[in-house]
Amino acid sequence: MNNSQNPVARENGLVIQETGEEVLVYDLNNNKAHCLNQTAAFVWKSCDGKNTVENIAGLIEKEFSQKVEEDLVWLALDQLSKESLLETPVMSKIEGVSRRDVIKRIGFAATLALPVVAMLSFPNQVLAVSCAASFCGQSDPASGCAAGQFCCRNAPASPNYSCQSTACTVPC
Amino acid sequence: MDLIKDLEKIKKIRWAQRIGFDFYGTKVGFKIDNHEAAKRVRDIFPKKSVEIEFGETTVCFLLITKQDSKLNGFYRVEKGFPELAYDFEKFDDLCLQGIELKMLFTLAMKSPPKMFYFHAGAVSIDGRGIIIPGQTFSGKTTLTKEFIRSGAEYYSDDCSLIDSAGLLYPFPINLGIRGEIERNYKSAADLGALEGVKPVPVEFVLLTGFKKDKIWNPRVIDSGQGSFQLLKHLFYPPSINCKPTETLGLVAKLAKQAKFLKSLRGESKEVVCWFFDYLKSNN
C-alpha cells in the first residue's frame, strides 16, 4: 500500500475510451468496465506521478473555477484505488463514518459533482462459452426460474437448472 | 449430463441435409439427420439472413433427432468436438424455441467486431430507432408489441442488433408473447405490423420496466451513464472480452447520438402515446 501523495494512473491492461465528459475504461485483467464521471476522470488524468493531492485539488479549482478541498480528491483516489485504476493502491484517508461526513460536507459545499467510478463486471469468456452454449444466460420458461432470474446449470453432473440473479458465470 | 457424447457414433451419422446461412457476417451451418427437421430449422433462420453453402460456414451445429435417445440432441461443434447445446426428448415446437435461443447466443458469441447484440426490443418511428433493453420479465415484448400495433416498424424482440456506427438492424424474430402457462410466438405480420427493412440510427433508449400502477414519467438521464448501463444488456456479456475497444467505442457513439429516457411504467399504451406525442413535438 502506497501512502504517497503522488498517485499514478494505471495504463497497462486497460482499454480507455473518452466519451464527452466521462471516461470509459475496460480492465482486461479482471473483465471489469468502469465509467468515470467528469470529476473522477479529471482526477485520474491528473495522476501523473508528479502531481500531489494538493496539486490535483489546485488543478480542479483552475479547471472548474471553484474551490475544492483535498478530501474531494481523496474521495476520487479512494474509488480509483479500489477499482485498481492506479499503479499502486493508495492508503485511504477517508474511512467509515468520517467518509460519510466528508461526502456530506463536500456535497453541500461543492457545485462540482462528487467523483463517481461506476463499475460493471463481466463473466470470463472461457467459463461462459461452455455455459452459454449449453443452457444458460436467459430465463428458460421450462426451468421455472422466477421473474428477473437467469437460468443456469450449476454442475456438470447435474441435469437440473438453477436460477441465478445475474447472468450465469458458473462453469457447466 | 455428458457434454461430449459418443463421437464415433456421431461421425457415422448419414446427414439428410447440410444447410447454412450468413447473418450480417456470422456464417452458421447445420447438419441435420432428417428432412422434416431440416425444414423446421429453416423456419427459424433469421429473416434477414442469406442462405449459403455449408462449406462456407464457420460455426457448425448438429441436429440429431432420429438416432437412439442418448444421442439425440442439438450440438455446437467447437474445435472439432460436438458439445451438447440443447437436450430434448421430443423434437417439437418447444424444442425449436430452445434451439433458436442457442442459435441466438451463438450469433452473439461469434459476431464480427463491428456488430453487437443486446437483450432489447427494438422499433423504429419515421426512421428513428428506439431500443428497449431489459432483463427477462421486464415487459420488453409487451411494450414492443404496443409500439408496433400503434404504427412503429418492428425491428426486433429480445435480441437487437446494432453496429459500431450506432445503426439498428432489422432482426425480426417472432415475438414471444407470454400467456398464463407458456409463451406463444407470433410474427409482426400476425400482429398486423410492418417490419423494418433498412438500418436506422438509434436515437432513443428506453430504460424502463413494468410495475403495476406506476405512471410513466421519464427523465432524460446523462447519456454517458445511460450508455454505460447499456453494457449490462449485452446479449452475450463475455463478448466484450473479445472486442473491448469496439464495444466501448459503440458505447461512446450511442452516448453522443441517443437520448436515454428512464422511468418505470404501468400500462404500455401510456408509454407509446406519450412517445408519439413527444416525437411530434420534437421533430
Short mmCIF file of C-alpha atoms in Angstrom, two decimals:
data_model
loop_
_atom_site.label_atom_id
_atom_site.label_comp_id
_atom_site.label_asym_id
_atom_site.label_seq_id
_atom_site.Cartn_x
_atom_site.Cartn_y
_atom_site.Cartn_z
CA MET A 1 0.00 0.00 0.00
CA ASN A 2 1.38 3.37 -1.02
CA ASN A 3 0.74 6.43 1.06
CA SER A 4 2.45 8.58 -1.50
CA GLN A 5 0.68 11.78 -2.37
CA ASN A 6 1.91 11.42 -5.98
CA PRO A 7 -0.53 8.87 -7.37
CA VAL A 8 -0.05 7.37 -10.82
CA ALA A 9 -2.89 6.35 -13.14
CA ARG A 10 -2.58 2.82 -14.40
CA GLU A 11 -2.29 2.24 -18.16
CA ASN A 12 -1.25 -1.39 -18.66
CA GLY A 13 -4.07 -3.80 -19.41
CA LEU A 14 -6.65 -1.06 -19.82
CA VAL A 15 -8.76 -0.09 -22.81
CA ILE A 16 -9.71 3.58 -22.50
CA GLN A 17 -12.43 5.47 -24.35
CA GLU A 18 -13.33 9.10 -23.79
CA THR A 19 -16.97 9.97 -24.21
CA GLY A 20 -17.77 13.60 -23.79
CA GLU A 21 -17.13 14.42 -20.15
CA GLU A 22 -16.81 10.83 -18.95
CA VAL A 23 -14.11 8.25 -19.43
CA LEU A 24 -14.85 4.58 -20.04
CA VAL A 25 -12.24 2.02 -19.01
CA TYR A 26 -12.18 -1.72 -19.60
CA ASP A 27 -9.78 -3.67 -17.42
CA LEU A 28 -8.50 -6.68 -19.37
CA ASN A 29 -7.05 -8.19 -16.19
CA ASN A 30 -10.31 -8.65 -14.35
CA ASN A 31 -13.03 -8.19 -17.02
CA LYS A 32 -14.48 -5.10 -15.42
CA ALA A 33 -15.78 -1.99 -17.15
CA HIS A 34 -15.73 1.40 -15.43
CA CYS A 35 -17.34 4.72 -16.11
CA LEU A 36 -15.58 7.67 -14.52
CA ASN A 37 -17.71 10.79 -14.25
CA GLN A 38 -16.22 14.14 -15.11
CA THR A 39 -14.71 14.74 -11.69
CA ALA A 40 -13.28 11.25 -11.26
CA ALA A 41 -11.94 11.35 -14.82
CA PHE A 42 -10.17 14.66 -14.21
CA VAL A 43 -8.54 13.37 -11.03
CA TRP A 44 -7.46 10.16 -12.78
CA LYS A 45 -5.92 12.01 -15.70
CA SER A 46 -4.08 14.27 -13.26
CA CYS A 47 -2.43 11.28 -11.58
CA ASP A 48 0.89 11.50 -13.44
CA GLY A 49 3.24 10.68 -10.60
CA LYS A 50 4.30 14.32 -10.32
CA ASN A 51 1.12 15.91 -9.02
CA THR A 52 0.46 15.73 -5.32
CA VAL A 53 -3.06 15.59 -3.93
CA GLU A 54 -2.75 19.27 -3.18
CA ASN A 55 -1.67 19.97 -6.78
CA ILE A 56 -4.63 18.00 -8.13
CA ALA A 57 -7.03 19.98 -5.95
CA GLY A 58 -5.47 23.13 -7.37
CA LEU A 59 -5.85 21.88 -10.92
CA ILE A 60 -9.53 21.16 -10.29
CA GLU A 61 -10.02 24.66 -8.93
CA LYS A 62 -8.40 26.12 -12.02
CA GLU A 63 -10.34 23.93 -14.45
CA PHE A 64 -13.77 24.27 -12.88
CA SER A 65 -13.38 27.72 -11.31
CA GLN A 66 -14.37 26.69 -7.82
CA LYS A 67 -12.57 25.99 -4.58
CA VAL A 68 -12.30 22.33 -3.66
CA GLU A 69 -10.96 20.53 -0.63
CA GLU A 70 -8.30 17.87 -0.80
CA ASP A 71 -10.90 15.46 0.60
CA LEU A 72 -12.70 15.56 -2.76
CA VAL A 73 -9.51 14.37 -4.42
CA TRP A 74 -9.08 11.65 -1.77
CA LEU A 75 -12.66 10.54 -2.42
CA ALA A 76 -11.79 10.02 -6.07
CA LEU A 77 -8.45 8.36 -5.31
CA ASP A 78 -10.18 6.03 -2.87
CA GLN A 79 -12.52 4.77 -5.56
CA LEU A 80 -9.84 4.64 -8.25
CA SER A 81 -7.58 2.67 -5.95
CA LYS A 82 -10.31 0.18 -5.00
CA GLU A 83 -11.00 -0.43 -8.69
CA SER A 84 -7.30 -1.00 -9.42
CA LEU A 85 -7.08 2.01 -11.71
CA LEU A 86 -3.94 3.35 -10.02
CA GLU A 87 -0.47 1.87 -10.45
CA THR A 88 -0.21 1.28 -6.74
CA PRO A 89 -3.09 1.42 -4.30
CA VAL A 90 -3.26 4.47 -2.07
CA MET A 91 -3.95 4.34 1.62
CA SER A 92 -7.40 5.78 2.08
CA LYS A 93 -7.65 8.86 4.24
CA ILE A 94 -11.40 8.57 4.23
CA GLU A 95 -12.87 5.57 6.03
CA GLY A 96 -16.05 4.57 7.85
CA VAL A 97 -18.15 7.26 9.46
CA SER A 98 -15.71 10.01 8.61
CA ARG A 99 -16.13 9.11 4.92
CA ARG A 100 -19.86 9.74 5.10
CA ASP A 101 -19.25 13.02 6.91
CA VAL A 102 -16.77 14.03 4.23
CA ILE A 103 -19.24 13.24 1.46
CA LYS A 104 -21.96 15.23 3.19
CA ARG A 105 -19.63 18.16 3.77
CA ILE A 106 -18.20 18.18 0.25
CA GLY A 107 -21.61 17.55 -1.28
CA PHE A 108 -23.15 20.58 0.42
CA ALA A 109 -20.22 22.84 -0.34
CA ALA A 110 -19.43 21.93 -3.95
CA THR A 111 -21.33 22.57 -7.14
CA LEU A 112 -18.92 20.22 -8.91
CA ALA A 113 -20.24 16.65 -9.00
CA LEU A 114 -18.79 14.26 -6.47
CA PRO A 115 -16.39 11.82 -8.14
CA VAL A 116 -18.06 8.56 -9.14
CA VAL A 117 -16.47 5.44 -10.56
CA ALA A 118 -19.26 3.13 -11.73
CA MET A 119 -18.34 -0.50 -12.32
CA LEU A 120 -19.78 -3.45 -14.25
CA SER A 121 -18.34 -6.93 -14.02
CA PHE A 122 -18.38 -9.37 -16.95
CA PRO A 123 -18.06 -13.15 -16.86
CA ASN A 124 -14.92 -14.78 -18.07
CA GLN A 125 -15.35 -15.95 -21.67
CA VAL A 126 -13.80 -19.37 -21.13
CA LEU A 127 -16.31 -20.18 -18.41
CA ALA A 128 -19.26 -18.61 -20.12
CA VAL A 129 -18.70 -20.17 -23.55
CA SER A 130 -19.47 -23.67 -22.37
CA CYS A 131 -22.25 -22.38 -20.18
CA ALA A 132 -23.95 -20.24 -22.80
CA ALA A 133 -23.54 -22.93 -25.40
CA SER A 134 -25.40 -25.35 -23.22
CA PHE A 135 -28.15 -23.83 -21.18
CA CYS A 136 -27.54 -20.51 -19.61
CA GLY A 137 -27.91 -16.78 -19.86
CA GLN A 138 -31.63 -16.30 -20.20
CA SER A 139 -34.57 -17.29 -18.13
CA ASP A 140 -35.93 -20.52 -19.52
CA PRO A 141 -39.68 -20.95 -19.06
CA ALA A 142 -39.20 -24.69 -18.74
CA SER A 143 -36.86 -24.23 -15.80
CA GLY A 144 -39.37 -22.31 -13.71
CA CYS A 145 -36.99 -19.52 -12.72
CA ALA A 146 -38.75 -16.60 -11.08
CA ALA A 147 -39.18 -13.23 -12.71
CA GLY A 148 -35.92 -11.44 -13.40
CA GLN A 149 -33.76 -14.51 -12.80
CA PHE A 150 -31.42 -16.21 -15.22
CA CYS A 151 -31.38 -19.89 -15.88
CA CYS A 152 -28.06 -21.63 -15.30
CA ARG A 153 -26.80 -25.13 -14.87
CA ASN A 154 -24.69 -25.29 -11.79
CA ALA A 155 -22.75 -28.54 -12.03
CA PRO A 156 -21.51 -30.75 -14.85
CA ALA A 157 -23.19 -33.82 -13.42
CA SER A 158 -26.45 -32.13 -12.69
CA PRO A 159 -29.19 -32.09 -15.29
CA ASN A 160 -31.12 -29.51 -13.31
CA TYR A 161 -31.30 -25.81 -13.93
CA SER A 162 -30.59 -23.40 -11.11
CA CYS A 163 -31.76 -19.84 -11.00
CA GLN A 164 -29.25 -17.01 -10.69
CA SER A 165 -29.85 -13.37 -10.02
CA THR A 166 -27.34 -12.39 -12.71
CA ALA A 167 -26.25 -13.94 -15.98
CA CYS A 168 -24.61 -17.28 -15.43
CA THR A 169 -20.94 -17.18 -14.51
CA VAL A 170 -20.67 -20.74 -13.24
CA PRO A 171 -18.91 -23.28 -15.45
CA CYS A 172 -21.09 -26.07 -16.68
CA MET B 1 -25.02 -34.81 -18.03
CA ASP B 2 -22.37 -35.71 -20.50
CA LEU B 3 -21.45 -32.88 -22.80
CA ILE B 4 -19.38 -34.88 -25.24
CA LYS B 5 -21.34 -37.91 -26.43
CA ASP B 6 -20.17 -40.87 -28.46
CA LEU B 7 -18.01 -39.19 -31.10
CA GLU B 8 -17.68 -42.29 -33.22
CA LYS B 9 -21.45 -42.79 -33.43
CA ILE B 10 -21.92 -39.17 -34.42
CA LYS B 11 -19.25 -39.45 -37.11
CA LYS B 12 -21.18 -42.35 -38.65
CA ILE B 13 -24.47 -40.47 -38.98
CA ARG B 14 -25.70 -40.01 -42.54
CA TRP B 15 -26.84 -36.44 -42.64
CA ALA B 16 -30.04 -35.74 -44.55
CA GLN B 17 -29.14 -32.10 -45.15
CA ARG B 18 -26.29 -29.68 -44.68
CA ILE B 19 -27.53 -26.09 -44.75
CA GLY B 20 -26.11 -22.70 -43.86
CA PHE B 21 -26.83 -19.01 -43.61
CA ASP B 22 -24.90 -15.76 -43.35
CA PHE B 23 -26.37 -13.26 -40.93
CA TYR B 24 -24.55 -9.92 -41.11
CA GLY B 25 -21.18 -11.60 -41.25
CA THR B 26 -21.73 -14.62 -38.98
CA LYS B 27 -21.83 -17.79 -41.09
CA VAL B 28 -23.70 -20.62 -39.39
CA GLY B 29 -24.11 -24.16 -40.66
CA PHE B 30 -26.35 -27.07 -39.67
CA LYS B 31 -26.05 -30.79 -40.27
CA ILE B 32 -29.44 -32.37 -39.74
CA ASP B 33 -30.31 -36.04 -39.79
CA ASN B 34 -33.78 -35.83 -41.29
CA HIS B 35 -35.52 -33.73 -43.92
CA GLU B 36 -38.57 -32.83 -41.85
CA ALA B 37 -36.42 -31.41 -39.06
CA ALA B 38 -34.32 -29.52 -41.64
CA LYS B 39 -37.47 -27.87 -42.98
CA ARG B 40 -38.45 -26.73 -39.48
CA VAL B 41 -34.95 -25.46 -38.72
CA ARG B 42 -35.05 -23.34 -41.88
CA ASP B 43 -38.12 -21.65 -40.40
CA ILE B 44 -36.04 -20.30 -37.54
CA PHE B 45 -33.24 -18.95 -39.70
CA PRO B 46 -33.09 -15.19 -39.08
CA LYS B 47 -35.31 -13.49 -41.65
CA LYS B 48 -32.62 -11.18 -42.96
CA SER B 49 -30.10 -13.99 -43.34
CA VAL B 50 -28.79 -15.13 -46.70
CA GLU B 51 -28.60 -18.85 -47.41
CA ILE B 52 -25.06 -20.00 -48.20
CA GLU B 53 -23.25 -23.27 -48.95
CA PHE B 54 -22.46 -25.31 -45.86
CA GLY B 55 -18.80 -25.30 -46.88
CA GLU B 56 -18.64 -21.52 -46.40
CA THR B 57 -19.83 -21.62 -42.80
CA THR B 58 -17.55 -21.04 -39.81
CA VAL B 59 -19.86 -22.16 -36.99
CA CYS B 60 -21.40 -25.64 -37.10
CA PHE B 61 -24.41 -27.13 -35.36
CA LEU B 62 -25.57 -30.74 -35.43
CA LEU B 63 -29.25 -31.59 -35.03
CA ILE B 64 -29.77 -35.26 -34.25
CA THR B 65 -33.39 -36.38 -33.95
CA LYS B 66 -33.59 -39.89 -35.32
CA GLN B 67 -30.82 -41.81 -33.59
CA ASP B 68 -31.01 -43.50 -30.20
CA SER B 69 -32.37 -41.36 -27.41
CA LYS B 70 -28.97 -40.95 -25.77
CA LEU B 71 -27.52 -39.41 -28.89
CA ASN B 72 -30.42 -37.18 -29.93
CA GLY B 73 -29.80 -33.51 -29.26
CA PHE B 74 -28.66 -30.15 -30.61
CA TYR B 75 -24.89 -29.78 -30.59
CA ARG B 76 -22.48 -26.98 -31.27
CA VAL B 77 -19.20 -28.11 -32.77
CA GLU B 78 -16.28 -26.38 -31.11
CA LYS B 79 -12.75 -27.18 -32.30
CA GLY B 80 -13.98 -30.35 -33.95
CA PHE B 81 -15.82 -31.68 -30.89
CA PRO B 82 -19.60 -31.67 -30.55
CA GLU B 83 -20.80 -30.07 -27.33
CA LEU B 84 -24.38 -30.63 -26.31
CA ALA B 85 -26.12 -27.26 -26.56
CA TYR B 86 -29.71 -28.37 -26.03
CA ASP B 87 -31.08 -31.70 -24.92
CA PHE B 88 -34.59 -32.84 -25.79
CA GLU B 89 -36.82 -35.86 -25.57
CA LYS B 90 -39.09 -34.84 -28.41
CA PHE B 91 -38.35 -32.61 -31.36
CA ASP B 92 -41.36 -30.28 -31.08
CA ASP B 93 -42.19 -26.54 -31.02
CA LEU B 94 -40.76 -26.08 -27.52
CA CYS B 95 -37.59 -27.77 -28.64
CA LEU B 96 -37.35 -25.44 -31.64
CA GLN B 97 -37.66 -22.44 -29.32
CA GLY B 98 -34.75 -23.76 -27.28
CA ILE B 99 -32.70 -24.34 -30.40
CA GLU B 100 -33.46 -20.84 -31.63
CA LEU B 101 -32.26 -19.39 -28.32
CA LYS B 102 -28.99 -21.32 -28.54
CA MET B 103 -28.59 -20.13 -32.10
CA LEU B 104 -29.08 -16.52 -30.96
CA PHE B 105 -26.41 -16.98 -28.30
CA THR B 106 -24.04 -18.27 -30.92
CA LEU B 107 -24.77 -15.35 -33.24
CA ALA B 108 -23.95 -13.00 -30.37
CA MET B 109 -20.89 -15.01 -29.35
CA LYS B 110 -19.45 -15.17 -32.85
CA SER B 111 -20.49 -11.73 -34.02
CA PRO B 112 -17.99 -9.79 -36.17
CA PRO B 113 -16.08 -6.97 -34.47
CA LYS B 114 -18.45 -4.25 -35.64
CA MET B 115 -21.76 -5.94 -34.70
CA PHE B 116 -23.29 -6.04 -31.24
CA TYR B 117 -26.27 -7.92 -29.87
CA PHE B 118 -28.30 -6.54 -26.99
CA HIS B 119 -31.05 -8.05 -24.89
CA ALA B 120 -33.58 -5.46 -26.04
CA GLY B 121 -36.72 -4.95 -28.06
CA ALA B 122 -36.41 -2.54 -30.97
CA VAL B 123 -38.72 -0.50 -33.13
CA SER B 124 -38.47 2.49 -35.43
CA ILE B 125 -40.73 5.50 -35.95
CA ASP B 126 -40.08 7.59 -39.05
CA GLY B 127 -36.58 6.19 -39.39
CA ARG B 128 -35.68 6.88 -35.75
CA GLY B 129 -34.59 3.79 -33.87
CA ILE B 130 -35.82 3.08 -30.35
CA ILE B 131 -34.43 0.28 -28.24
CA ILE B 132 -35.93 -1.12 -25.07
CA PRO B 133 -33.25 -3.00 -23.12
CA GLY B 134 -34.19 -5.05 -20.10
CA GLN B 135 -33.97 -8.37 -18.30
CA THR B 136 -36.43 -11.16 -18.90
CA PHE B 137 -39.88 -10.43 -17.47
CA SER B 138 -39.29 -6.66 -17.51
CA GLY B 139 -42.02 -6.17 -20.12
CA LYS B 140 -39.97 -5.55 -23.27
CA THR B 141 -42.14 -7.67 -25.54
CA THR B 142 -45.38 -6.12 -24.28
CA LEU B 143 -44.04 -2.63 -24.93
CA THR B 144 -42.57 -3.60 -28.31
CA LYS B 145 -45.89 -5.13 -29.32
CA GLU B 146 -47.76 -1.96 -28.32
CA PHE B 147 -45.36 0.19 -30.34
CA ILE B 148 -45.84 -1.86 -33.49
CA ARG B 149 -49.60 -2.06 -33.04
CA SER B 150 -49.56 1.76 -32.97
CA GLY B 151 -47.68 2.02 -36.25
CA ALA B 152 -43.98 1.72 -35.40
CA GLU B 153 -41.90 -0.58 -37.58
CA TYR B 154 -40.77 -3.77 -35.96
CA TYR B 155 -37.04 -4.37 -35.72
CA SER B 156 -36.68 -6.97 -33.01
CA ASP B 157 -37.94 -8.55 -29.83
CA ASP B 158 -35.49 -9.77 -27.17
CA CYS B 159 -32.33 -9.58 -29.31
CA SER B 160 -31.41 -6.34 -31.05
CA LEU B 161 -28.51 -5.86 -33.41
CA ILE B 162 -26.56 -2.60 -33.53
CA ASP B 163 -23.38 -1.88 -35.43
CA SER B 164 -20.39 0.25 -34.45
CA ALA B 165 -21.87 3.25 -36.24
CA GLY B 166 -24.88 3.14 -33.93
CA LEU B 167 -27.23 1.75 -36.59
CA LEU B 168 -30.05 -0.61 -35.60
CA TYR B 169 -30.53 -3.53 -37.99
CA PRO B 170 -33.76 -5.38 -38.73
CA PHE B 171 -33.77 -8.71 -36.91
CA PRO B 172 -37.48 -9.56 -36.89
CA ILE B 173 -37.63 -12.77 -34.88
CA ASN B 174 -41.11 -13.84 -33.82
CA LEU B 175 -42.32 -12.04 -30.72
CA GLY B 176 -42.59 -14.32 -27.71
CA ILE B 177 -45.83 -13.34 -26.04
CA ARG B 178 -46.37 -14.81 -22.62
CA GLY B 179 -49.64 -16.46 -21.86
CA GLU B 180 -50.64 -17.82 -18.47
CA ILE B 181 -48.86 -21.09 -19.00
CA GLU B 182 -46.45 -20.77 -21.87
CA ARG B 183 -45.09 -18.40 -24.43
CA ASN B 184 -46.66 -18.12 -27.88
CA TYR B 185 -44.64 -16.85 -30.79
CA LYS B 186 -46.15 -14.53 -33.35
CA SER B 187 -44.66 -12.72 -36.28
CA ALA B 188 -45.08 -8.99 -36.79
CA ALA B 189 -47.36 -9.80 -39.74
CA ASP B 190 -49.59 -11.86 -37.41
CA LEU B 191 -49.97 -8.70 -35.33
CA GLY B 192 -50.73 -6.60 -38.40
CA ALA B 193 -47.47 -4.71 -38.16
CA LEU B 194 -44.74 -3.68 -40.58
CA GLU B 195 -41.21 -4.96 -40.33
CA GLY B 196 -38.28 -2.60 -40.69
CA VAL B 197 -36.28 -3.10 -43.87
CA LYS B 198 -33.17 -0.94 -43.51
CA PRO B 199 -30.76 0.04 -40.74
CA VAL B 200 -31.76 3.15 -38.79
CA PRO B 201 -29.81 5.22 -36.26
CA VAL B 202 -30.55 4.50 -32.60
CA GLU B 203 -32.00 7.75 -31.30
CA PHE B 204 -33.76 6.67 -28.14
CA VAL B 205 -33.04 4.15 -25.42
CA LEU B 206 -35.91 3.47 -23.03
CA LEU B 207 -34.69 2.27 -19.65
CA THR B 208 -37.93 1.03 -18.21
CA GLY B 209 -39.71 -1.91 -16.63
CA PHE B 210 -43.25 -2.80 -15.75
CA LYS B 211 -44.57 -2.13 -12.27
CA LYS B 212 -48.30 -2.28 -11.59
CA ASP B 213 -49.98 1.14 -11.23
CA LYS B 214 -46.75 3.03 -11.96
CA ILE B 215 -47.15 6.20 -14.02
CA TRP B 216 -44.77 6.74 -16.92
CA ASN B 217 -42.82 9.90 -16.09
CA PRO B 218 -39.50 9.72 -17.93
CA ARG B 219 -36.48 11.85 -17.28
CA VAL B 220 -33.59 12.25 -19.65
CA ILE B 221 -30.53 10.80 -17.95
CA ASP B 222 -26.90 11.56 -18.59
CA SER B 223 -26.03 9.90 -21.91
CA GLY B 224 -22.63 8.71 -20.77
CA GLN B 225 -24.03 6.94 -17.73
CA GLY B 226 -27.03 5.63 -19.67
CA SER B 227 -24.87 4.28 -22.44
CA PHE B 228 -22.55 2.63 -19.93
CA GLN B 229 -25.51 0.92 -18.25
CA LEU B 230 -26.49 -0.47 -21.66
CA LEU B 231 -23.49 -2.78 -21.33
CA LYS B 232 -25.47 -4.71 -18.71
CA HIS B 233 -27.76 -5.76 -21.54
CA LEU B 234 -25.26 -7.29 -23.93
CA PHE B 235 -26.96 -10.46 -25.16
CA TYR B 236 -23.77 -12.41 -24.65
CA PRO B 237 -21.87 -10.46 -21.95
CA PRO B 238 -18.44 -12.09 -22.40
CA SER B 239 -18.36 -10.77 -25.98
CA ILE B 240 -16.87 -7.56 -24.53
CA ASN B 241 -13.71 -9.53 -23.69
CA CYS B 242 -13.13 -10.25 -27.39
CA LYS B 243 -13.68 -6.72 -28.59
CA PRO B 244 -13.37 -4.25 -25.71
CA THR B 245 -12.18 -1.36 -27.89
CA GLU B 246 -15.05 -1.76 -30.32
CA THR B 247 -17.60 -2.21 -27.52
CA LEU B 248 -16.51 0.91 -25.64
CA GLY B 249 -16.46 2.71 -28.99
CA LEU B 250 -20.10 1.82 -29.53
CA VAL B 251 -20.96 2.98 -26.02
CA ALA B 252 -19.30 6.33 -26.73
CA LYS B 253 -21.10 6.60 -30.09
CA LEU B 254 -24.52 5.93 -28.55
CA ALA B 255 -23.79 8.43 -25.76
CA LYS B 256 -23.38 11.09 -28.46
CA GLN B 257 -26.29 10.22 -30.72
CA ALA B 258 -29.06 8.84 -28.50
CA LYS B 259 -31.32 10.13 -25.75
CA PHE B 260 -31.70 7.92 -22.69
CA LEU B 261 -35.14 8.04 -21.05
CA LYS B 262 -35.68 6.40 -17.70
CA SER B 263 -38.88 5.62 -15.83
CA LEU B 264 -40.83 2.66 -14.53
CA ARG B 265 -44.12 2.21 -16.35
CA GLY B 266 -47.60 0.86 -15.86
CA GLU B 267 -49.62 0.09 -18.98
CA SER B 268 -47.65 0.10 -22.22
CA LYS B 269 -50.31 2.14 -24.07
CA GLU B 270 -49.46 5.16 -21.90
CA VAL B 271 -45.79 4.95 -22.87
CA VAL B 272 -46.48 4.60 -26.57
CA CYS B 273 -48.98 7.51 -26.67
CA TRP B 274 -46.51 9.68 -24.79
CA PHE B 275 -43.77 8.74 -27.21
CA PHE B 276 -45.70 9.50 -30.38
CA ASP B 277 -46.68 12.90 -28.94
CA TYR B 278 -43.08 13.54 -27.90
CA LEU B 279 -41.79 12.79 -31.39
CA LYS B 280 -44.40 15.05 -32.98
CA SER B 281 -43.38 17.99 -30.81
CA ASN B 282 -39.64 17.32 -31.13
CA ASN B 283 -39.34 16.73 -34.84
#
